[in-house]
Amino acid sequence: SIGRPLPNRTSIVITSKKLDAKDGLVSLDSIESALSVAKEIYSDEIIIIGGGEIFHSTIELANKLVISEVDCEIEGETLYPEIDLEAWDKKIIGEYQKNEVNDYDFKIITYEKSY
């Protein structure tokens, strides 16, 4: 949806559409094949950035969540899957106030699975 690969990394897009090959972009047609390629490229950490169907299909694989909590109500059709956060360790990374760049207060929080 951003129209270009993210800089300084390989972006793997899961889609049934034909995408033009670009530097830093790999397009695949399944989550399984995307994860397989991602494991070859990124042995340390694989970051899943959505969309909704991808989140729902991969949430059970996650061991870390990085969540932005924005202080506003937004209407939309796509929701993040329900997660029991009691099984996760919470750490607030940053708290930010509304300003000329940001329309709302927000926090960035990590949740790491407790084992």
C-alpha atoms as a PDB file:
ATOM      1  CA  SER A   1       0.000   0.000   0.000  1.00  0.00           C
ATOM      2  CA  ILE A   2       2.981   2.369   0.390  1.00  0.00           C
ATOM      3  CA  GLY A   3       3.811   1.926  -3.286  1.00  0.00           C
ATOM      4  CA  ARG A   4       7.500   1.084  -2.953  1.00  0.00           C
ATOM      5  CA  PRO A   5       9.840  -1.293  -1.129  1.00  0.00           C
ATOM      6  CA  LEU A   6      11.028  -0.120   2.285  1.00  0.00           C
ATOM      7  CA  PRO A   7      14.608   1.198   2.187  1.00  0.00           C
ATOM      8  CA  ASN A   8      17.660  -0.793   3.327  1.00  0.00           C
ATOM      9  CA  ARG A   9      15.951  -4.183   3.477  1.00  0.00           C
ATOM     10  CA  THR A  10      14.245  -6.814   1.386  1.00  0.00           C
ATOM     11  CA  SER A  11      10.462  -6.493   1.498  1.00  0.00           C
ATOM     12  CA  ILE A  12       8.498  -9.673   0.894  1.00  0.00           C
ATOM     13  CA  VAL A  13       4.975  -9.053  -0.359  1.00  0.00           C
ATOM     14  CA  ILE A  14       2.363 -11.811  -0.233  1.00  0.00           C
ATOM     15  CA  THR A  15      -0.011 -11.304  -3.137  1.00  0.00           C
ATOM     16  CA  SER A  16      -1.818 -13.125  -5.902  1.00  0.00           C
ATOM     17  CA  LYS A  17      -1.205 -10.127  -8.194  1.00  0.00           C
ATOM     18  CA  LYS A  18       1.740  -9.832 -10.545  1.00  0.00           C
ATOM     19  CA  LEU A  19       4.129  -7.175  -9.221  1.00  0.00           C
ATOM     20  CA  ASP A  20       6.941  -5.521 -11.130  1.00  0.00           C
ATOM     21  CA  ALA A  21      10.317  -6.719  -9.915  1.00  0.00           C
ATOM     22  CA  LYS A  22      12.153  -3.953  -8.043  1.00  0.00           C
ATOM     23  CA  ASP A  23      15.328  -3.816  -6.010  1.00  0.00           C
ATOM     24  CA  GLY A  24      14.497  -4.872  -2.482  1.00  0.00           C
ATOM     25  CA  LEU A  25      11.139  -6.469  -3.380  1.00  0.00           C
ATOM     26  CA  VAL A  26      10.196 -10.129  -3.561  1.00  0.00           C
ATOM     27  CA  SER A  27       6.577 -11.087  -4.243  1.00  0.00           C
ATOM     28  CA  LEU A  28       5.216 -14.514  -3.337  1.00  0.00           C
ATOM     29  CA  ASP A  29       1.770 -16.082  -3.326  1.00  0.00           C
ATOM     30  CA  SER A  30       1.647 -17.741   0.113  1.00  0.00           C
ATOM     31  CA  ILE A  31       2.543 -17.121   3.739  1.00  0.00           C
ATOM     32  CA  GLU A  32       4.477 -20.384   3.840  1.00  0.00           C
ATOM     33  CA  SER A  33       6.710 -19.476   0.904  1.00  0.00           C
ATOM     34  CA  ALA A  34       7.185 -15.929   2.249  1.00  0.00           C
ATOM     35  CA  LEU A  35       8.285 -17.239   5.650  1.00  0.00           C
ATOM     36  CA  SER A  36      10.647 -19.715   4.019  1.00  0.00           C
ATOM     37  CA  VAL A  37      12.345 -16.976   1.975  1.00  0.00           C
ATOM     38  CA  ALA A  38      12.355 -14.599   4.963  1.00  0.00           C
ATOM     39  CA  LYS A  39      14.158 -17.190   7.115  1.00  0.00           C
ATOM     40  CA  GLU A  40      16.874 -17.439   4.448  1.00  0.00           C
ATOM     41  CA  ILE A  41      17.327 -13.657   4.314  1.00  0.00           C
ATOM     42  CA  TYR A  42      16.765 -12.746   7.970  1.00  0.00           C
ATOM     43  CA  SER A  43      18.033 -15.326  10.423  1.00  0.00           C
ATOM     44  CA  ASP A  44      17.641 -13.011  13.469  1.00  0.00           C
ATOM     45  CA  GLU A  45      14.185 -11.514  13.171  1.00  0.00           C
ATOM     46  CA  ILE A  46      11.286 -11.555  10.725  1.00  0.00           C
ATOM     47  CA  ILE A  47       8.925  -8.590  10.965  1.00  0.00           C
ATOM     48  CA  ILE A  48       5.349  -8.971   9.746  1.00  0.00           C
ATOM     49  CA  ILE A  49       3.704  -5.636   8.970  1.00  0.00           C
ATOM     50  CA  GLY A  50       0.303  -6.732   7.728  1.00  0.00           C
ATOM     51  CA  GLY A  51      -2.350  -6.474   6.467  1.00  0.00           C
ATOM     52  CA  GLY A  52      -5.197  -7.859   8.476  1.00  0.00           C
ATOM     53  CA  GLU A  53      -5.423 -11.307   6.886  1.00  0.00           C
ATOM     54  CA  ILE A  54      -1.656 -11.789   7.244  1.00  0.00           C
ATOM     55  CA  PHE A  55      -1.789 -10.769  10.942  1.00  0.00           C
ATOM     56  CA  HIS A  56      -4.619 -13.220  11.620  1.00  0.00           C
ATOM     57  CA  SER A  57      -2.775 -16.026   9.836  1.00  0.00           C
ATOM     58  CA  THR A  58       0.573 -15.488  11.591  1.00  0.00           C
ATOM     59  CA  ILE A  59      -0.234 -14.273  15.114  1.00  0.00           C
ATOM     60  CA  GLU A  60       0.357 -17.733  16.620  1.00  0.00           C
ATOM     61  CA  LEU A  61       3.944 -17.618  15.285  1.00  0.00           C
ATOM     62  CA  ALA A  62       4.780 -14.297  16.936  1.00  0.00           C
ATOM     63  CA  ASN A  63       7.058 -14.054  19.945  1.00  0.00           C
ATOM     64  CA  LYS A  64       7.262 -10.254  19.968  1.00  0.00           C
ATOM     65  CA  LEU A  65       4.732  -7.525  19.202  1.00  0.00           C
ATOM     66  CA  VAL A  66       5.524  -3.869  18.619  1.00  0.00           C
ATOM     67  CA  ILE A  67       2.262  -1.981  19.027  1.00  0.00           C
ATOM     68  CA  SER A  68       1.506   1.701  18.546  1.00  0.00           C
ATOM     69  CA  GLU A  69      -1.339   2.768  20.833  1.00  0.00           C
ATOM     70  CA  VAL A  70      -2.819   5.977  19.451  1.00  0.00           C
ATOM     71  CA  ASP A  71      -5.143   8.022  21.666  1.00  0.00           C
ATOM     72  CA  CYS A  72      -8.090   8.287  19.271  1.00  0.00           C
ATOM     73  CA  GLU A  73     -11.065   6.371  17.913  1.00  0.00           C
ATOM     74  CA  ILE A  74     -10.768   5.335  14.266  1.00  0.00           C
ATOM     75  CA  GLU A  75     -13.479   3.608  12.291  1.00  0.00           C
ATOM     76  CA  GLY A  76     -12.319   0.776  10.107  1.00  0.00           C
ATOM     77  CA  GLU A  77     -13.043  -2.698   8.871  1.00  0.00           C
ATOM     78  CA  THR A  78      -9.750  -4.428   9.682  1.00  0.00           C
ATOM     79  CA  LEU A  79      -8.874  -5.203  13.285  1.00  0.00           C
ATOM     80  CA  TYR A  80      -5.809  -6.773  14.825  1.00  0.00           C
ATOM     81  CA  PRO A  81      -6.516 -10.275  16.180  1.00  0.00           C
ATOM     82  CA  GLU A  82      -7.602 -10.602  19.813  1.00  0.00           C
ATOM     83  CA  ILE A  83      -4.558 -11.473  21.921  1.00  0.00           C
ATOM     84  CA  ASP A  84      -4.415 -12.460  25.590  1.00  0.00           C
ATOM     85  CA  LEU A  85      -1.662 -10.049  26.634  1.00  0.00           C
ATOM     86  CA  GLU A  86      -1.424 -11.646  30.096  1.00  0.00           C
ATOM     87  CA  ALA A  87       0.985 -14.151  28.538  1.00  0.00           C
ATOM     88  CA  TRP A  88       3.269 -11.344  27.323  1.00  0.00           C
ATOM     89  CA  ASP A  89       5.807  -9.050  29.059  1.00  0.00           C
ATOM     90  CA  LYS A  90       5.011  -5.385  28.395  1.00  0.00           C
ATOM     91  CA  LYS A  91       7.578  -2.601  27.973  1.00  0.00           C
ATOM     92  CA  ILE A  92       6.760   0.983  26.998  1.00  0.00           C
ATOM     93  CA  ILE A  93       9.399   2.140  24.519  1.00  0.00           C
ATOM     94  CA  GLY A  94       8.184   5.702  24.126  1.00  0.00           C
ATOM     95  CA  GLU A  95       5.337   8.072  24.910  1.00  0.00           C
ATOM     96  CA  TYR A  96       4.674  10.971  22.566  1.00  0.00           C
ATOM     97  CA  GLN A  97       2.455  14.024  22.832  1.00  0.00           C
ATOM     98  CA  LYS A  98       0.255  15.539  20.158  1.00  0.00           C
ATOM     99  CA  ASN A  99       2.216  18.212  18.262  1.00  0.00           C
ATOM    100  CA  GLU A 100       2.516  19.890  14.865  1.00  0.00           C
ATOM    101  CA  VAL A 101       3.543  16.564  13.286  1.00  0.00           C
ATOM    102  CA  ASN A 102       1.302  14.142  15.250  1.00  0.00           C
ATOM    103  CA  ASP A 103      -2.449  14.723  15.550  1.00  0.00           C
ATOM    104  CA  TYR A 104      -2.785  12.468  18.639  1.00  0.00           C
ATOM    105  CA  ASP A 105      -0.880  11.356  21.727  1.00  0.00           C
ATOM    106  CA  PHE A 106       0.556   7.859  21.267  1.00  0.00           C
ATOM    107  CA  LYS A 107       2.721   5.174  22.876  1.00  0.00           C
ATOM    108  CA  ILE A 108       4.937   2.537  21.348  1.00  0.00           C
ATOM    109  CA  ILE A 109       4.882  -0.662  23.370  1.00  0.00           C
ATOM    110  CA  THR A 110       6.614  -3.999  22.977  1.00  0.00           C
ATOM    111  CA  TYR A 111       5.125  -7.239  24.209  1.00  0.00           C
ATOM    112  CA  GLU A 112       7.386 -10.277  24.416  1.00  0.00           C
ATOM    113  CA  LYS A 113       6.030 -13.754  25.025  1.00  0.00           C
ATOM    114  CA  SER A 114       6.602 -15.098  28.519  1.00  0.00           C
ATOM    115  CA  TYR A 115       7.815 -18.678  28.353  1.00  0.00           C
END
